Coordinates of C-alpha atoms and ligand atoms in Angstrom, one line a residue:
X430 CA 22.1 136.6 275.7
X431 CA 22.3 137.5 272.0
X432 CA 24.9 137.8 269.5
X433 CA 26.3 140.8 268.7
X434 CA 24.5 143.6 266.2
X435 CA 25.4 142.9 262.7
X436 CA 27.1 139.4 263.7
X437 CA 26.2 136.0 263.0
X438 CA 26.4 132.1 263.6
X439 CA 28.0 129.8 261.5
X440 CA 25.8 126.4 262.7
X441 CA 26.5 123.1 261.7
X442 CA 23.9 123.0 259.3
X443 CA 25.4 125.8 257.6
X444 CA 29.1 125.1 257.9
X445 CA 29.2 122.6 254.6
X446 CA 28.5 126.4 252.4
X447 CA 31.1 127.6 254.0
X448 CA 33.9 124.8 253.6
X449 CA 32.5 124.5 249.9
X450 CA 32.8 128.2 249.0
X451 CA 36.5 128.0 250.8
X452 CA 38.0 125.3 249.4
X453 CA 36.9 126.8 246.4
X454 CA 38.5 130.0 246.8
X455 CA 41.5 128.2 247.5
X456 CA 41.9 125.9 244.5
X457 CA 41.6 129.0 242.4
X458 CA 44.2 130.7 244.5
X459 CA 46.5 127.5 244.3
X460 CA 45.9 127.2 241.0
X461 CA 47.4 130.9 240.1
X462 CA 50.2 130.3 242.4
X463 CA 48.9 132.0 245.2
X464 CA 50.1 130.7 248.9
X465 CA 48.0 131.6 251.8
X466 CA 49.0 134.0 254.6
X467 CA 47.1 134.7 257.9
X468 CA 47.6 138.3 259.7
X469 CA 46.4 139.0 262.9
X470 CA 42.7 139.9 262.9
X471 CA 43.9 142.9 265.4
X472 CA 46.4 145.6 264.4
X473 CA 48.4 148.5 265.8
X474 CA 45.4 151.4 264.5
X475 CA 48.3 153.4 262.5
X476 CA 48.4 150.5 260.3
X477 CA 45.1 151.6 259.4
X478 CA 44.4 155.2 260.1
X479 CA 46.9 156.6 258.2
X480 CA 47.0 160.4 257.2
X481 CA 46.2 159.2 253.4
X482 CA 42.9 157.0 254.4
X483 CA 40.0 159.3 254.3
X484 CA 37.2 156.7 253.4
X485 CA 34.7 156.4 255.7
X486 CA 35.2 153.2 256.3
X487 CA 38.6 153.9 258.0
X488 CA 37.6 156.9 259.7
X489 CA 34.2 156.1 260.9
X490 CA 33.8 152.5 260.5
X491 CA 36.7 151.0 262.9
X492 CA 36.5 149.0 266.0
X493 CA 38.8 150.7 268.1
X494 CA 40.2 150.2 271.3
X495 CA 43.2 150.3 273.9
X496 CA 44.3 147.3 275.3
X497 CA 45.7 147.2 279.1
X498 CA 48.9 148.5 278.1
X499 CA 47.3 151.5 276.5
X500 CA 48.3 150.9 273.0
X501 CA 45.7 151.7 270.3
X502 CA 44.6 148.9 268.3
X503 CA 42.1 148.1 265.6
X504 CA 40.0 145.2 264.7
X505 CA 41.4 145.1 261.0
X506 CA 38.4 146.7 258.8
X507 CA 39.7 144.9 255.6
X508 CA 42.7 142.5 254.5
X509 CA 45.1 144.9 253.1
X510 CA 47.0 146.9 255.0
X511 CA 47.7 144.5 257.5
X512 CA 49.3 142.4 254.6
X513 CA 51.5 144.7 253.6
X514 CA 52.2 145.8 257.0
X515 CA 53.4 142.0 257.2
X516 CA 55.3 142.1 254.4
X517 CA 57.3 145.2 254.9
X518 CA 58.0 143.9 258.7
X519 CA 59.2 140.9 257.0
X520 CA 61.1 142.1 254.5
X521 CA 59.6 139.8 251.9
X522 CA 60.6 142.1 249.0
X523 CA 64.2 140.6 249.7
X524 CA 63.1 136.9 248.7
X525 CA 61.4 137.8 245.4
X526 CA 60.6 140.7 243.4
X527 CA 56.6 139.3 243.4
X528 CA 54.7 138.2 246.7
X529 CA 51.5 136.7 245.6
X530 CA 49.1 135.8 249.0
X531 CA 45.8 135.2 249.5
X532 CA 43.7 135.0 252.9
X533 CA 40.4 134.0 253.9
X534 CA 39.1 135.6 256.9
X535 CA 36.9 138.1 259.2
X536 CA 37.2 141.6 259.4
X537 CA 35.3 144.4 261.2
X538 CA 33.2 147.2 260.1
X539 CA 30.6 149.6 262.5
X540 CA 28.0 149.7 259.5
X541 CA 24.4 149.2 259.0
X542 CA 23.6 146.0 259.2
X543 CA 21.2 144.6 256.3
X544 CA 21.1 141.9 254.1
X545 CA 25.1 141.3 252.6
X546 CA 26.5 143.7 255.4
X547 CA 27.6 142.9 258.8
X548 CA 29.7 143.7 261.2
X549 CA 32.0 140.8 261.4
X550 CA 31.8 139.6 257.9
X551 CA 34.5 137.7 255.9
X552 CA 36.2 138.1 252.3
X553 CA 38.3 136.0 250.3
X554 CA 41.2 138.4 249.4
X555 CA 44.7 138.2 247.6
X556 CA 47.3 140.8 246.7
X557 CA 50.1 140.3 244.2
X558 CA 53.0 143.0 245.4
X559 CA 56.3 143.8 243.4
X560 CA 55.9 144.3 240.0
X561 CA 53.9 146.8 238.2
X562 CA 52.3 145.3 235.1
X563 CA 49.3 145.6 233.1
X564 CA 49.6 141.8 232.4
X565 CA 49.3 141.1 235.8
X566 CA 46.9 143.5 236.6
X567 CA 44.7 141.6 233.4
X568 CA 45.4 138.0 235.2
X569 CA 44.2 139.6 238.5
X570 CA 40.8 140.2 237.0
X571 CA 40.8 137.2 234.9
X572 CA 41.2 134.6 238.0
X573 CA 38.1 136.9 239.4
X574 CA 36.1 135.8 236.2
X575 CA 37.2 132.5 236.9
X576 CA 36.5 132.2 240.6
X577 CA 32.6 133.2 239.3
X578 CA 32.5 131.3 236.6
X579 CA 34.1 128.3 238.9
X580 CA 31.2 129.2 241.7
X581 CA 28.5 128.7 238.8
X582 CA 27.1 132.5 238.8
X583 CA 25.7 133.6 235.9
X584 CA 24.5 137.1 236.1
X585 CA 27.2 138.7 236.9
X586 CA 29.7 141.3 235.6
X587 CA 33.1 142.7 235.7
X588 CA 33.6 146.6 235.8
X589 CA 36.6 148.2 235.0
X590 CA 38.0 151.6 235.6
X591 CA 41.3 153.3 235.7
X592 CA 41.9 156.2 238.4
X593 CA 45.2 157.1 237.2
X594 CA 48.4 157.4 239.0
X595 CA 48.8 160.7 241.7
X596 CA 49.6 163.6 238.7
X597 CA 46.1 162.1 236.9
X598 CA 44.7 162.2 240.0
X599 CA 45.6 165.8 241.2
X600 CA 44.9 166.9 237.4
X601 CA 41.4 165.2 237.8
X602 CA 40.5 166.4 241.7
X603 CA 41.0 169.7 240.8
X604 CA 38.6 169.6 237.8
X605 CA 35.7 168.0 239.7
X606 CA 36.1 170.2 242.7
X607 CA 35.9 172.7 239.9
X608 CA 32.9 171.4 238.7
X609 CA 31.0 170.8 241.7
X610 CA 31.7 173.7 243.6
X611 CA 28.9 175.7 242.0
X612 CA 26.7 172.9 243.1
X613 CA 27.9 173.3 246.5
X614 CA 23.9 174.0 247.9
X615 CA 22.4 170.9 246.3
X616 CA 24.7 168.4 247.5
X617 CA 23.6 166.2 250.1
X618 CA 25.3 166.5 253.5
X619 CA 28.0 163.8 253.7
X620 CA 28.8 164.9 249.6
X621 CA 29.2 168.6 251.3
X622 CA 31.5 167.4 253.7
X623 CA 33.6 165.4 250.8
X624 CA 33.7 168.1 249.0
X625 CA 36.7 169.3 250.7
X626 CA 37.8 166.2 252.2
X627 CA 37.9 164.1 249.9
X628 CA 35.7 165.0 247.0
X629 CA 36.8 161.4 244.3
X630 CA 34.0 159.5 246.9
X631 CA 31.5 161.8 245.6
X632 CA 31.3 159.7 242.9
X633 CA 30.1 156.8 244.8
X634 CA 27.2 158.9 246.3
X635 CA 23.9 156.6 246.6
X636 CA 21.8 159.8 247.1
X637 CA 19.4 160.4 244.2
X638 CA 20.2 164.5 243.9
X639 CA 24.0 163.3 244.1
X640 CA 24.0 161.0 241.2
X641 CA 21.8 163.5 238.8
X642 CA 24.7 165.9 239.5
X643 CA 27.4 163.9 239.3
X644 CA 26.2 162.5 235.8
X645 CA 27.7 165.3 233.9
X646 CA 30.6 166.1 236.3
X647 CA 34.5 165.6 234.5
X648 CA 35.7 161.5 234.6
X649 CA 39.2 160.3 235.5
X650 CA 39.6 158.7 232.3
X651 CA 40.0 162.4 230.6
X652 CA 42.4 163.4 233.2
X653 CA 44.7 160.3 233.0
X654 CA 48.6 161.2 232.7
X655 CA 50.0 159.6 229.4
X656 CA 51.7 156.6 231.2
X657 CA 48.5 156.2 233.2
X658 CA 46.3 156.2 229.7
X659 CA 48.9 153.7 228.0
X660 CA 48.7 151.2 231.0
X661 CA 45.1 151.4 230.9
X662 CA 45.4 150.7 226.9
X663 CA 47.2 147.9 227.4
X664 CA 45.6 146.6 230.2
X665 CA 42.5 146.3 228.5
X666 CA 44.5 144.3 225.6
X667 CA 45.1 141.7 227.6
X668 CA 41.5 141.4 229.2
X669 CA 40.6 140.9 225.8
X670 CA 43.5 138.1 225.1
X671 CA 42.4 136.6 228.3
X672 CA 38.6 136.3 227.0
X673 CA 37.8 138.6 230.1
X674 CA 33.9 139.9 229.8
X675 CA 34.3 143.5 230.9
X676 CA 32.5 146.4 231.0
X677 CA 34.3 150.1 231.4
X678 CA 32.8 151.8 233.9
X679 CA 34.4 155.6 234.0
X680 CA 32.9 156.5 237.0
X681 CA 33.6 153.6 239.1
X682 CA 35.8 154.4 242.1
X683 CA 36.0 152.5 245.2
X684 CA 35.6 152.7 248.9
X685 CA 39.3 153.1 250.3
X686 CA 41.5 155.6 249.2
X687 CA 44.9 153.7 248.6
X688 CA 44.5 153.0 244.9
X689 CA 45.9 154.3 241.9
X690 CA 45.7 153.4 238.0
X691 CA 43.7 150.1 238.1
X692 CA 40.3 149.8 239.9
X693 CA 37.5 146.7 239.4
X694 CA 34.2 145.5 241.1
X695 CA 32.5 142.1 240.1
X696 CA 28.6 143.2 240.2
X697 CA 25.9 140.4 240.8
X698 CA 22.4 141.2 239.3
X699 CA 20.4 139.0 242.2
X700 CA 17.0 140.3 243.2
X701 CA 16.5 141.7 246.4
X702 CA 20.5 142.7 247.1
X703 CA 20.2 146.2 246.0
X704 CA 23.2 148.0 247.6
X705 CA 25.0 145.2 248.4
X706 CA 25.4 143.6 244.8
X707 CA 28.9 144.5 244.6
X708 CA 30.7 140.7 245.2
X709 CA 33.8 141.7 244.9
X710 CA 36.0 144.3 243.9
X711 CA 39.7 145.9 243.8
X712 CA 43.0 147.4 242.3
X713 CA 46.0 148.6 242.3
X714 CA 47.5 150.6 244.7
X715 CA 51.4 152.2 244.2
X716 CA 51.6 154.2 247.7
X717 CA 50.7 151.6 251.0
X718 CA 53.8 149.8 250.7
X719 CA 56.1 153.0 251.5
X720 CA 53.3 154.2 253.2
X721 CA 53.6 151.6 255.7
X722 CA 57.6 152.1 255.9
X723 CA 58.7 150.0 252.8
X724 CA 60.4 150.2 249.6
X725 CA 58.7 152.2 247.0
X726 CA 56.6 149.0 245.7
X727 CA 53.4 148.5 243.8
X728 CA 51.4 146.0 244.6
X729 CA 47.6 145.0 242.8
X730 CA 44.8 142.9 244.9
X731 CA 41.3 141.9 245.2
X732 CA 38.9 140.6 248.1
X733 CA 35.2 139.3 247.8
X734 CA 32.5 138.8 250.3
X735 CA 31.7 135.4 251.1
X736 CA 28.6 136.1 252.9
X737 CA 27.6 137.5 249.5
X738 CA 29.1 135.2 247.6
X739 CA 27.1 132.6 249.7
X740 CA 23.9 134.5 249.4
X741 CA 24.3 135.1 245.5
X742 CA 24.9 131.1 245.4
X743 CA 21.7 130.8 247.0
X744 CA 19.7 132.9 245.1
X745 CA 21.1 131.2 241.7
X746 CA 20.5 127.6 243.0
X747 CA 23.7 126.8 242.1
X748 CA 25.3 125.7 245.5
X749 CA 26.4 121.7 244.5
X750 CA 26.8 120.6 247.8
X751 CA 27.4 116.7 248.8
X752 CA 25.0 114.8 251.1
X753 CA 26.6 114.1 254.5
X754 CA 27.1 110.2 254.8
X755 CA 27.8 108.0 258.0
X756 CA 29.6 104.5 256.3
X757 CA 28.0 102.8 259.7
X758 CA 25.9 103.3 262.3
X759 CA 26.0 100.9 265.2
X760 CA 22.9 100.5 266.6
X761 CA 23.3 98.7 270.5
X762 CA 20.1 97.7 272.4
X763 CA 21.5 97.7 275.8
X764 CA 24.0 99.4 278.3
X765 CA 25.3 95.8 279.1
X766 CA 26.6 95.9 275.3
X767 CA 28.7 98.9 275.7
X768 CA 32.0 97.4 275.7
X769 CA 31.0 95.2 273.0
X770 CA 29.9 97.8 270.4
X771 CA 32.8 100.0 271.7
X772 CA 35.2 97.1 270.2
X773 CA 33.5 97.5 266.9
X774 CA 33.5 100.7 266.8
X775 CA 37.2 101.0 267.7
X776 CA 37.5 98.2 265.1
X777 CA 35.7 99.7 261.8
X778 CA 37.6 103.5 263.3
X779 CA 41.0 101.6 262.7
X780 CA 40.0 100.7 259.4
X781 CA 39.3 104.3 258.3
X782 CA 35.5 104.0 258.1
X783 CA 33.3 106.7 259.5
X784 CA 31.2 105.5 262.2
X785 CA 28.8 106.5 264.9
X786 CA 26.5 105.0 267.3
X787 CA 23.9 105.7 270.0
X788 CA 24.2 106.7 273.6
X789 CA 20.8 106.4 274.9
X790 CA 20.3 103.0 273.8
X791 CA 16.7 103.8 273.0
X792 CA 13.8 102.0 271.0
X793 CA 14.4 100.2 267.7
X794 CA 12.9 102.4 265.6
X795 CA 14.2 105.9 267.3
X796 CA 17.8 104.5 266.6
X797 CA 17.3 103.9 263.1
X798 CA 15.3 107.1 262.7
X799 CA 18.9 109.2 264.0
X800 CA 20.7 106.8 261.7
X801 CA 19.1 107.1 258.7
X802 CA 18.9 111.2 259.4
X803 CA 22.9 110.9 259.4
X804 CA 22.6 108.7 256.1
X805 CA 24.0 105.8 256.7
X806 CA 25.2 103.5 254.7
X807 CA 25.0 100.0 256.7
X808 CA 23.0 99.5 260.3
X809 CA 25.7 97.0 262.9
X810 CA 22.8 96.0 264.7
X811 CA 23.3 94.5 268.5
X812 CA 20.3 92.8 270.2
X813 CA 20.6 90.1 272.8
X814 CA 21.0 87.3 270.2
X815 CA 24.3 88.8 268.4
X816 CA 26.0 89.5 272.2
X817 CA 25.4 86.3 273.8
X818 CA 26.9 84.6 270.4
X819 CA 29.2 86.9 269.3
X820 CA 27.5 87.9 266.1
X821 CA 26.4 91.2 264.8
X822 CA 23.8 92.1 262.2
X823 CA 24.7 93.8 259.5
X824 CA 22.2 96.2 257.1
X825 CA 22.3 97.6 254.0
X826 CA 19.9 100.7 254.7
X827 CA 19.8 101.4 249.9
X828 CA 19.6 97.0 249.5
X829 CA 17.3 96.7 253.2
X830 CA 19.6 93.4 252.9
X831 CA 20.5 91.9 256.0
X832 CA 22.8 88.9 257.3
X833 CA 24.0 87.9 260.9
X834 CA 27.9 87.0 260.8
X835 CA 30.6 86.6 263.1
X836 CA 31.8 89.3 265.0
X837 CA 35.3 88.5 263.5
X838 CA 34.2 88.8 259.9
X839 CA 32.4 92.3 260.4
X840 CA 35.3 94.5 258.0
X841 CA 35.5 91.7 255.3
X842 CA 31.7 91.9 255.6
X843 CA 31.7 96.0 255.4
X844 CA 34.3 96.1 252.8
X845 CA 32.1 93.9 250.6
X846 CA 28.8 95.8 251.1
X847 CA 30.5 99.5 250.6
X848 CA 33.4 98.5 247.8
X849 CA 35.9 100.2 249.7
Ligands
LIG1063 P1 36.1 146.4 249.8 O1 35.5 146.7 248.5 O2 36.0 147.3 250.9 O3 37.6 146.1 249.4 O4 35.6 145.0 250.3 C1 35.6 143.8 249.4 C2 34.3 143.1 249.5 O5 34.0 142.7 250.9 C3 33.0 143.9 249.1 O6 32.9 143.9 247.7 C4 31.9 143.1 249.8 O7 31.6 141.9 249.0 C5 32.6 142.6 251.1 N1 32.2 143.5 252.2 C6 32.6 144.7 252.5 N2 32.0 145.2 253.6 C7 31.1 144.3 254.0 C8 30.2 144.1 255.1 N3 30.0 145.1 256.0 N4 29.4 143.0 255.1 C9 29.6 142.0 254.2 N5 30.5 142.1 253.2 C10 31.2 143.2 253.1 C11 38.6 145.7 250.3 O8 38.4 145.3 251.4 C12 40.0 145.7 249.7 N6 40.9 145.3 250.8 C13 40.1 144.8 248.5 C14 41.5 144.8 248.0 C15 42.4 143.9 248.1 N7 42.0 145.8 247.2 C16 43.3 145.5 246.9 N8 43.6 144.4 247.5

């Protein structure tokens, strides 16, 4: 059997990327006062089909299904709307007027799979809900900048853009459908179809014919409402307080349809990504809270990719990743020494060190060859000589100093030879 299309393993060899890039992702979190929170990965599908969620993503994308007591769920598609949906069934607005949460998880999407998109893939997210503020919108993007900068990525950039609040955006809508309407014919087809669905992801086209078009069509920023341009103003004040490198992008717009004012991607320039340069990205969004049968809240949040994240890491030579180290490896020449070598091992274990040893009681030389692959530190070495007189041998694998002691003196001996 294989895995899945457009899934993947996480092996052992692999796994120390991952728990790097995680614990990462949550010492920047921590650090901005962020607390975790885990949602199921499956949710009632109205969570995420809602009448406002055109993207494609929502509407063709989805893992759906019924479960046996018919009920229609969804394998969440992104982080979210099922976080709000938690926070609204949880009335968290009562404890404080700001929520800030962060998850690290998997979510589902029925794409193409190629390099940076899967299927099952995972993303780093947060949102900060309550309180509608440019500052905070600024320190959103700023801990993005510092989450790259943190990673080591160097060629990478921040995009900003502001879709305005629902009057700029009716205003706008209705001046690009304008626009492109005489351009109906030349559209490609999914743009045609957009066109009356939901015409702001035109903007986003990847066809060629598209983007030509597009180039001269109206931008949100001249159809911003005044409060909408202000907030804009003054978010890009703080950016600049904050030492944020930004660039404006006034035709950035992104792939779900719940935001409003503030949107952001964090770009990677990394050969060979094409597409799927795009790390990260998000915004605000004023509407999914009541949307989802809460308060009238705002709410501002971000998610990255960390199979990109991983891949960019790669591709930079920038991953720092510690060696894995065994403190001791006991090495036992015979099944008659079991219980013997089991007491030390039990013994070092109790003392906190990190120990293995060999179950095949094999040759010499193929027992120090899967020790020194784990990188150990010391060899306990037990031939017929230690066992009969209750010694063991002890080796420094960096010194290749050896000494025989007694069994009883083994942790003074360790302690000595490691300095801990
Ligand atoms: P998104 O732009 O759809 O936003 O996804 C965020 C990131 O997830 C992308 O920039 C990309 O790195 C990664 N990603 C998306 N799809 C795939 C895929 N098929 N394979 C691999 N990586 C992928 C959101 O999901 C919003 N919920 C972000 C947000 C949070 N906005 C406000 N709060």
């Amino acid at each position: 059997m294989n895995r899945a299309k457009g899934t993947y393993d996480v092996l052992p060899n692999d796994i120390k990327k991952w728990q790097y890039l995680e614990n990462i992702a949550k010492n920047i979190a921590t650090k901005y006062n962020f607390s975790e929170i885990r949602t199921p990965i499956f949710e009632y599908s109205g969570v995420f089909h809602r009448e406002s969620e055109l993207s494609d993503m929502v509407t063709k994308e989805t893992y759906n299904f019924k479960d046996k007591g018919n009920r229609d769920l969804t394998l969440r598609p992104e982080g979210t709307a099922g976080v709000i949906r938690a926070y609204v069934e949880n009335k968290l607005y009562v404890e404080s007027d700001l929520l800030k949460v962060y998850s690290i998880g998997p979510n589902f999407r029925y794409e193409r799979p190629q390099k940076g998109r899967y299927r099952q893939f995972s993303q780093f997210s947060l949102e900060a809900i309550g309180i509608k503020s440019a500052l905070l919108d600024a320190e959103v993007i700023k801990m993005s900048q510092e989450f790259i900068e943190t990673l080591g990525l160097k060629n990478v950039s921040i995009e900003i853009n502001s879709i305005g609040d629902l009057k700029s955006r009716e205003n706008y809508l209705e001046a690009l459908v304008n626009y492109l309407t005489p351009f109906k014919e030349e559209l490609s087809n999914d743009s045609k179809e957009r066109l009356i669905k939901n015409p702001l992801r035109i903007l986003d086209s990847k066809d060629k014919k598209d983007q030509e078009i597009i180039k001269d069509a109206p931008k949100p920023i001249d159809y911003l409402s005044v409060e909408s341009s202000n907030y804009f103003n003054e978010l890009l004040k703080y950016l600049k307080i904050f030492n944020v490198n930004y660039k404006v992008n006034n035709q950035l717009v992104r792939g779900l349809d719940y935001y409003s004012d503030t949107v952001f991607e964090v770009k990677a320039e990394i050969k060979d990504f094409g597409a799927q340069n795009v790390l990260g990205g998000g915004g605000r969004y004023d509407n999914l809270v009541s949307e989802l049968g809460g308060p009238k809240t705002s709410a501002i949040g971000f998610a990255f990719g960390m199979e990109r994240l991983l891949y960019a890491l790669e591709a930079e030579e920038v991953l720092n990743l510690e060696e894995d180290s065994l403190d001791v490896f006991i090495i036992n020449f015979s099944k008659e020494f079991n219980l013997y070598t089991t007491s030390l091992l039990t013994e070092l274990r109790n003392n906190n060190y990190f120990v293995d040893l060999d179950f095949t009681n094999k040759s010499f030389k193929s027992q120090l060859k899967k020790a020194l692959k784990l990188n150990a530190k010391i060899l306990v070495i037990v031939g017929d000589e230690e066992f009969n007189n209750n010694m063991v041998t002890v080796k420094n694998t960096k010194t290749e100093e050896q000494t025989t002691i007694k069994k009883d003196e083994l942790i003074k001996t360790i302690k000595k030879e490691l300095g801990y």
